[in-house]
Coordinates of C-alpha atoms and ligand atoms in Angstrom, one line a residue:
M13 CA 24.0 -3.0 -15.1
L14 CA 21.2 -4.1 -13.0
D15 CA 19.5 -0.6 -11.5
N16 CA 19.9 0.2 -15.6
D17 CA 17.0 -2.5 -15.9
Y18 CA 15.1 -1.5 -12.6
K19 CA 15.3 2.1 -14.0
S20 CA 13.8 1.7 -17.0
E21 CA 10.5 -0.3 -15.8
L22 CA 10.3 2.4 -12.9
T23 CA 10.0 5.2 -15.8
A24 CA 7.7 3.6 -17.6
L25 CA 5.9 2.8 -14.3
K26 CA 5.8 6.5 -14.5
Q27 CA 4.6 7.0 -17.5
Q28 CA 1.8 4.6 -17.2
G29 CA 0.5 6.5 -14.2
M30 CA 1.3 3.5 -11.3
H31 CA 4.6 5.2 -9.7
R32 CA 4.2 5.0 -6.2
V33 CA 5.4 6.8 -3.5
M34 CA 4.4 6.1 0.1
P35 CA 3.2 9.8 1.7
V36 CA 5.5 10.7 5.8
L37 CA 3.0 11.3 8.1
E38 CA 4.2 13.6 10.8
S39 CA 2.1 12.0 13.0
G40 CA 0.5 9.0 14.2
C41 CA -2.8 7.3 12.4
G42 CA -5.7 8.6 12.9
R43 CA -8.7 10.7 12.3
E44 CA -6.2 14.0 11.4
I45 CA -3.1 13.1 10.5
V46 CA -0.2 15.7 9.7
V47 CA 1.6 15.3 5.4
G48 CA 4.4 17.8 4.9
G49 CA 3.1 20.0 7.4
C50 CA 0.2 19.9 7.0
K51 CA -2.8 19.1 8.8
K52 CA -5.0 16.4 6.4
L53 CA -8.6 14.7 7.8
A54 CA -8.0 11.4 6.9
F55 CA -9.9 9.3 4.7
C56 CA -7.3 6.8 3.9
S57 CA -6.7 4.2 7.2
N58 CA -7.7 0.9 8.3
N59 CA -8.2 2.5 11.7
Y60 CA -12.4 2.2 11.6
L61 CA -12.4 2.6 15.0
G62 CA -10.4 5.1 15.9
L63 CA -7.9 2.7 18.6
T64 CA -4.6 3.1 16.5
N65 CA -4.0 6.0 18.8
D66 CA -6.8 5.3 22.3
P67 CA -5.2 6.3 25.3
R68 CA -6.5 3.0 26.8
L69 CA -4.3 1.0 24.1
I70 CA -2.2 3.3 24.3
Q71 CA -1.6 2.9 28.1
A72 CA -1.9 -0.6 27.3
V73 CA 1.4 -0.9 25.2
K74 CA 2.9 1.3 27.3
D75 CA 2.2 -1.1 30.5
A76 CA 3.6 -4.0 28.5
A77 CA 6.4 -2.7 26.8
D78 CA 7.6 -2.3 30.6
Q79 CA 6.9 -5.9 31.5
W80 CA 7.8 -7.8 28.6
G81 CA 10.2 -5.5 26.3
F82 CA 9.9 -5.2 22.5
G83 CA 10.5 -8.3 20.4
A84 CA 10.1 -11.9 20.9
G85 CA 13.1 -12.8 21.2
G86 CA 13.1 -15.6 18.8
S87 CA 11.0 -17.9 17.1
R88 CA 7.4 -18.8 19.2
L89 CA 8.8 -22.7 19.1
I90 CA 12.4 -21.7 20.1
C91 CA 12.1 -18.8 22.4
G92 CA 9.7 -16.7 21.6
N93 CA 6.1 -17.5 23.6
N94 CA 4.9 -15.4 26.0
V95 CA 1.8 -15.7 28.3
P96 CA 0.0 -12.8 26.4
A97 CA 0.0 -14.6 23.1
E98 CA -0.6 -18.0 24.7
S99 CA -3.4 -15.4 25.8
L100 CA -4.9 -14.1 23.4
Q101 CA -5.1 -17.3 21.2
H102 CA -7.6 -18.7 24.2
R103 CA -9.6 -15.3 23.8
L104 CA -9.8 -15.2 20.3
A105 CA -10.4 -17.9 19.9
S106 CA -14.0 -18.6 22.1
W107 CA -14.7 -15.2 21.0
L108 CA -15.1 -16.8 17.9
R109 CA -16.1 -20.1 18.9
K110 CA -13.6 -22.3 17.2
E111 CA -11.5 -24.9 19.1
A112 CA -8.5 -23.1 19.2
S113 CA -6.1 -20.4 17.7
L114 CA -2.6 -18.8 15.8
V115 CA -1.4 -15.1 16.3
F116 CA 1.3 -14.2 13.5
T117 CA 3.0 -11.1 13.1
S118 CA 0.6 -10.1 10.1
G119 CA -2.3 -11.3 8.2
Y120 CA -0.5 -11.5 4.7
A121 CA 1.4 -14.2 6.8
T122 CA -1.0 -15.6 8.2
N123 CA -2.7 -16.0 4.8
T124 CA 0.3 -17.6 2.9
A125 CA 1.8 -20.1 6.2
I126 CA -2.3 -21.2 6.2
L127 CA -2.7 -22.0 2.6
T128 CA 1.7 -23.6 1.2
T129 CA 0.9 -25.5 5.0
L130 CA -2.8 -27.5 4.8
S131 CA -3.1 -27.5 0.8
R132 CA -2.1 -31.7 -0.7
E133 CA -1.5 -32.7 -4.2
G134 CA -5.3 -33.4 -6.0
D135 CA -6.9 -29.9 -3.4
L136 CA -9.6 -27.5 -5.0
L137 CA -8.7 -23.7 -3.3
A138 CA -11.3 -22.1 -5.1
I139 CA -11.2 -18.2 -4.4
D140 CA -13.0 -15.3 -5.2
K141 CA -11.7 -12.8 -8.5
Q142 CA -11.7 -10.0 -6.0
V143 CA -9.7 -11.8 -2.8
H144 CA -7.3 -9.9 -1.2
A145 CA -3.0 -10.7 -2.2
S146 CA -1.9 -12.3 0.3
I147 CA -4.2 -15.1 0.2
V148 CA -3.9 -14.9 -4.1
D149 CA 0.0 -15.1 -2.8
G150 CA -1.2 -18.1 -0.7
V151 CA -2.7 -20.4 -3.4
R152 CA -0.1 -19.3 -5.6
S153 CA 2.7 -21.5 -4.1
A154 CA 0.4 -24.1 -2.3
R155 CA 0.6 -27.5 -3.7
G156 CA -3.2 -28.0 -4.6
T157 CA -4.5 -26.0 -7.6
W158 CA -5.9 -22.9 -7.6
R159 CA -9.1 -21.2 -9.8
T160 CA -10.6 -18.1 -9.0
W161 CA -14.8 -17.7 -9.3
G162 CA -16.0 -14.6 -10.7
H163 CA -16.6 -12.4 -8.2
R164 CA -19.7 -12.9 -5.7
Q165 CA -20.5 -15.6 -8.7
L166 CA -21.8 -18.1 -6.8
D167 CA -22.3 -19.7 -10.2
K168 CA -18.9 -19.6 -11.2
L169 CA -17.7 -20.9 -7.9
T170 CA -20.9 -24.2 -8.2
K171 CA -19.5 -24.8 -12.2
L172 CA -15.9 -25.5 -10.7
L173 CA -17.3 -27.6 -7.5
D174 CA -19.6 -29.8 -10.1
R175 CA -15.9 -30.4 -11.9
R176 CA -15.4 -32.8 -9.2
D177 CA -11.4 -33.3 -10.4
Y178 CA -10.6 -32.0 -7.3
K179 CA -9.4 -34.8 -3.5
R180 CA -10.8 -31.8 -1.6
A181 CA -12.0 -28.9 -1.9
F182 CA -11.0 -25.5 -0.6
I183 CA -13.9 -22.0 -1.1
I184 CA -11.7 -19.1 0.0
T185 CA -13.0 -15.8 0.3
D186 CA -13.0 -12.3 1.6
S187 CA -15.8 -11.4 3.9
L188 CA -15.9 -7.9 2.9
F189 CA -14.0 -7.0 -0.4
S190 CA -10.8 -4.1 0.9
M191 CA -11.3 -2.3 -2.2
D192 CA -15.3 -2.4 -3.4
G193 CA -16.1 -2.5 0.7
D194 CA -19.1 -4.9 -0.9
I195 CA -20.2 -8.1 0.8
A196 CA -19.5 -11.8 0.1
P197 CA -23.2 -13.7 0.5
L198 CA -22.1 -16.2 3.2
V199 CA -25.0 -17.8 4.1
E200 CA -24.8 -19.3 0.5
L201 CA -21.5 -20.1 0.9
A202 CA -22.1 -21.7 4.1
Q203 CA -25.2 -24.0 2.3
I204 CA -22.7 -24.8 -1.1
K205 CA -19.6 -26.0 1.5
A206 CA -22.2 -28.3 3.1
H207 CA -23.9 -29.6 -0.5
Y208 CA -20.0 -30.5 -2.0
N209 CA -18.6 -31.4 1.7
A210 CA -15.9 -28.5 1.4
V211 CA -13.9 -26.6 3.7
L212 CA -14.2 -23.4 3.7
M213 CA -12.0 -20.2 4.9
V214 CA -13.2 -16.8 5.1
D215 CA -10.7 -13.3 5.6
E216 CA -12.4 -10.9 8.2
A217 CA -9.3 -8.7 8.0
H218 CA -12.0 -5.9 7.1
A219 CA -14.9 -6.2 9.7
I220 CA -13.4 -8.2 12.4
G221 CA -14.6 -5.8 15.3
T222 CA -16.8 -3.6 13.6
F223 CA -19.1 -6.0 12.1
G224 CA -21.5 -8.6 13.4
P225 CA -24.0 -8.6 17.8
K226 CA -20.0 -8.9 19.3
G227 CA -17.7 -7.4 16.3
A228 CA -17.0 -10.7 15.4
G229 CA -17.1 -9.7 12.4
L230 CA -19.9 -10.8 8.8
A231 CA -20.0 -14.8 9.6
E232 CA -20.9 -13.7 13.8
K233 CA -23.7 -11.5 12.0
M234 CA -24.9 -13.6 9.1
E235 CA -25.3 -16.8 12.1
V236 CA -22.4 -18.9 9.9
L237 CA -19.5 -18.7 12.0
S238 CA -20.3 -22.4 12.7
A239 CA -19.9 -22.9 9.5
V240 CA -16.2 -21.6 8.5
D241 CA -14.3 -23.5 9.7
I242 CA -10.7 -21.5 9.3
Y243 CA -10.9 -18.2 10.3
I244 CA -8.8 -14.9 9.4
G245 CA -8.6 -11.8 11.3
T246 CA -5.8 -9.0 11.8
L247 CA -5.1 -7.1 14.3
S248 CA -4.1 -4.6 12.5
K249 CA -7.4 -2.1 11.1
A250 CA -10.7 -2.2 13.5
L251 CA -8.4 -3.4 16.5
G252 CA -6.0 -0.9 15.6
G253 CA -2.4 -2.5 16.6
S254 CA -0.6 -5.1 14.2
G255 CA -0.5 -9.0 13.3
G256 CA -3.0 -11.0 12.2
F257 CA -4.8 -14.8 13.0
V258 CA -6.2 -17.5 12.4
A259 CA -9.2 -19.8 14.4
G260 CA -10.3 -23.0 13.6
S261 CA -9.8 -26.6 14.6
Q262 CA -7.2 -27.5 17.5
T263 CA -6.0 -30.2 14.8
I264 CA -5.6 -27.3 12.0
I265 CA -4.2 -24.9 14.2
D266 CA -1.4 -27.9 15.1
T267 CA -0.3 -28.6 11.9
L268 CA 0.6 -24.9 12.0
I269 CA 2.4 -25.0 14.3
N270 CA 4.0 -28.0 13.0
R271 CA 4.4 -27.3 9.4
A272 CA 4.3 -23.4 8.7
R273 CA 7.0 -22.8 7.6
G274 CA 5.3 -18.9 7.8
F275 CA 5.0 -19.4 11.3
I276 CA 8.0 -21.6 12.2
F277 CA 10.8 -19.3 10.6
T278 CA 9.9 -16.2 12.2
T279 CA 10.5 -14.1 15.2
G280 CA 7.1 -14.2 17.0
I281 CA 4.6 -11.3 17.7
P282 CA 5.8 -9.1 20.1
A283 CA 4.4 -9.4 23.0
V284 CA 3.0 -5.8 23.0
N285 CA 1.4 -6.3 20.1
C286 CA -0.4 -8.9 21.8
L287 CA -2.4 -6.9 25.4
A288 CA -2.3 -4.2 22.4
A289 CA -4.9 -6.2 20.4
E290 CA -6.5 -7.3 24.4
A291 CA -7.4 -3.8 25.2
A292 CA -8.5 -2.8 21.7
L293 CA -10.7 -6.2 22.1
D294 CA -12.1 -4.7 25.6
I295 CA -12.5 -1.5 23.8
I296 CA -14.8 -3.0 21.3
A297 CA -16.7 -5.4 23.6
A298 CA -17.8 -2.2 26.6
E299 CA -18.2 0.5 23.3
P300 CA -20.0 -1.5 20.9
E301 CA -21.7 2.1 20.2
R302 CA -18.6 2.8 17.8
A303 CA -19.0 0.4 15.6
K304 CA -22.8 1.4 15.4
R305 CA -21.8 4.9 14.8
L306 CA -19.4 3.6 11.5
I307 CA -21.8 1.8 9.9
T308 CA -24.5 4.6 10.5
H309 CA -21.5 6.8 8.8
A310 CA -21.2 4.7 5.9
S311 CA -25.2 4.1 5.1
Y312 CA -25.2 8.0 5.3
F313 CA -22.3 8.4 3.0
R314 CA -22.5 6.0 1.0
D315 CA -26.3 7.0 0.1
K316 CA -24.7 10.9 -0.3
C317 CA -22.5 9.5 -2.9
R318 CA -25.2 7.7 -4.4
D319 CA -27.2 10.9 -4.9
L320 CA -24.7 12.6 -6.3
G321 CA -24.1 9.9 -9.0
L322 CA -20.8 9.3 -7.9
A323 CA -19.5 5.7 -9.4
I324 CA -19.3 3.9 -5.7
G325 CA -20.3 0.6 -6.9
D326 CA -21.6 -2.2 -4.9
S327 CA -20.5 -0.7 -1.7
E328 CA -22.0 -2.3 1.3
S329 CA -19.7 -0.7 4.5
Y330 CA -17.7 2.1 5.4
I331 CA -15.7 1.5 2.2
I332 CA -16.0 3.4 -0.7
P333 CA -14.3 3.2 -3.8
V334 CA -15.4 6.0 -5.8
I335 CA -14.5 4.7 -9.3
L336 CA -13.0 7.4 -12.1
G337 CA -11.5 4.5 -14.6
E338 CA -7.7 5.9 -15.7
P339 CA -4.7 5.8 -13.2
Q340 CA -4.0 9.4 -14.5
R341 CA -7.4 10.2 -12.9
A342 CA -7.4 8.4 -10.0
L343 CA -3.9 10.4 -9.1
E344 CA -5.2 13.5 -10.7
A345 CA -8.1 13.4 -8.3
S346 CA -6.8 12.0 -4.9
K347 CA -4.5 15.3 -5.6
L348 CA -7.2 17.5 -5.2
L349 CA -8.6 16.2 -2.8
Y350 CA -5.6 16.5 -0.9
D351 CA -4.7 20.1 -1.7
A352 CA -8.4 20.5 0.1
G353 CA -7.8 19.2 3.4
F354 CA -8.2 15.2 2.6
M355 CA -6.0 12.3 2.6
V356 CA -8.1 10.2 0.2
P357 CA -5.6 7.4 -1.7
A358 CA -5.5 6.6 -5.3
I359 CA -6.0 2.9 -5.9
R360 CA -4.0 1.3 -9.5
P361 CA -3.0 -1.8 -10.9
P362 CA -2.3 -4.0 -9.8
T363 CA -4.4 -2.9 -7.1
V364 CA -8.1 -3.0 -9.1
K365 CA -8.2 -3.6 -13.2
P366 CA -7.0 -0.9 -15.3
Q367 CA -10.0 0.4 -16.3
S368 CA -11.6 0.9 -13.1
C369 CA -8.6 2.8 -10.8
R370 CA -10.7 4.4 -8.5
L371 CA -10.3 6.6 -4.8
R372 CA -10.6 4.7 -1.9
I373 CA -12.5 6.0 1.0
S374 CA -12.6 4.5 4.4
L375 CA -14.7 6.1 6.8
M376 CA -13.6 5.9 11.1
S377 CA -15.9 6.2 13.7
E378 CA -14.1 9.1 15.1
H379 CA -15.2 10.5 11.8
T380 CA -17.9 13.6 12.4
Q381 CA -20.7 14.7 9.7
E382 CA -18.5 18.2 9.6
D383 CA -15.4 15.9 7.9
M384 CA -17.9 13.8 6.0
D385 CA -19.9 16.6 4.4
G386 CA -16.5 18.0 3.9
L387 CA -15.1 15.7 2.0
L388 CA -18.9 14.7 -0.3
E389 CA -18.6 19.0 -1.1
Q390 CA -15.4 18.5 -2.4
L391 CA -15.7 14.6 -4.1
T392 CA -18.8 16.8 -6.4
R393 CA -16.1 17.3 -9.3
F394 CA -16.4 13.9 -9.6
Q395 CA -19.3 13.1 -10.6
H396 CA -20.8 11.1 -14.0
Ligands
LIG405 C1 -8.3 -9.2 3.4 C2 -7.4 -8.5 3.5 N1 -6.4 -10.4 4.3 C3 -5.6 -9.8 5.7 C4 -4.0 -8.8 4.6 C5 -2.8 -8.5 5.2 O1 -3.3 -7.8 6.3 P1 -2.0 -7.5 7.7 O2 -2.1 -6.1 7.3 O3 -1.8 -7.4 8.8 O4 -0.2 -8.0 7.0 C6 -5.7 -7.8 4.2 C7 -4.9 -6.3 4.3 O5 -5.1 -4.8 4.0 C8 -6.7 -7.6 3.9 O6 -7.4 -6.1 3.3

């Protein structure tokens, strides 16, 4: 009976080209992966700097497991708080020039916990229309009123703020948008925040480790780190591991420790994850050429895509969409690339709008010129 309800929904998804299945990787998630017994070049991961399988990170994980075991053993307030989590938090806070930071088990958990905890009745939670689902889910269950402003359209944001029908306003955005690869106007957002005496929350999940002189993200690159009141990051993309964090004032962090249900009522992050993140931060500090290479790759790849007449929108980064339209078209394109040896995901609703289904190409610093040119050659099939 219950199954029948869902079966018809699943059938409908299949008919609409919206059904999802998980490819099974038979290898780690590096530049090259193994799927279905075949090697593929991965243009699908967020492992932008190739750190997930860097030998130094792996060694840090092994050493950490030897010393700390794996699971944290309990919630951090009860018995799961370990020295590596404390040490990582100090390091993140000083790197991001904030008073304190707090590590969570994922970036998703970080966003939902923060938004549900900090918002109060009468608050305005203003989000860019394209923010990540974890922010959307956070504001949906928050106590304030949430409204969207048109993607990167600051006049729409100021219109919302001009209403002055709120007690406090939170301006919330991703810095690098995960499906379009475009960048939030952080300098202008910092000015707007100051003008309206609002709170600025920026999710740097896709930019941390790769942008900015010290890899601290786009806010660092645009010199507005100090204007960001609530800095969100993840350990699971360029840092090659798993976990999420927030950095901000000591008062905000103490409030989260005392009130955030997504922090209090869950097992703490394993020490292994924290020591892996520290190893990743060491590599990022010692080898800035990795991020530089990635940025150079991205600029080459975008220019070539535009020369080929591919619809890559306003991408300004190593996340490069090729917008194709209907779900079925994106699926077919992904399958063609798969057969040619490239793993590039088809992105469909609800992640993107129904008519803007796409291939989402994500580059890595480890990709070679040949890798990129090989994919570009295949992409000529999707010229407009
Ligand atoms: C902007 C943004 N924030 C947060 C997250 C969630 O991070 P995590 O994968 O660590 O849960 C993602 C994941 O894709 C993201 O794109």
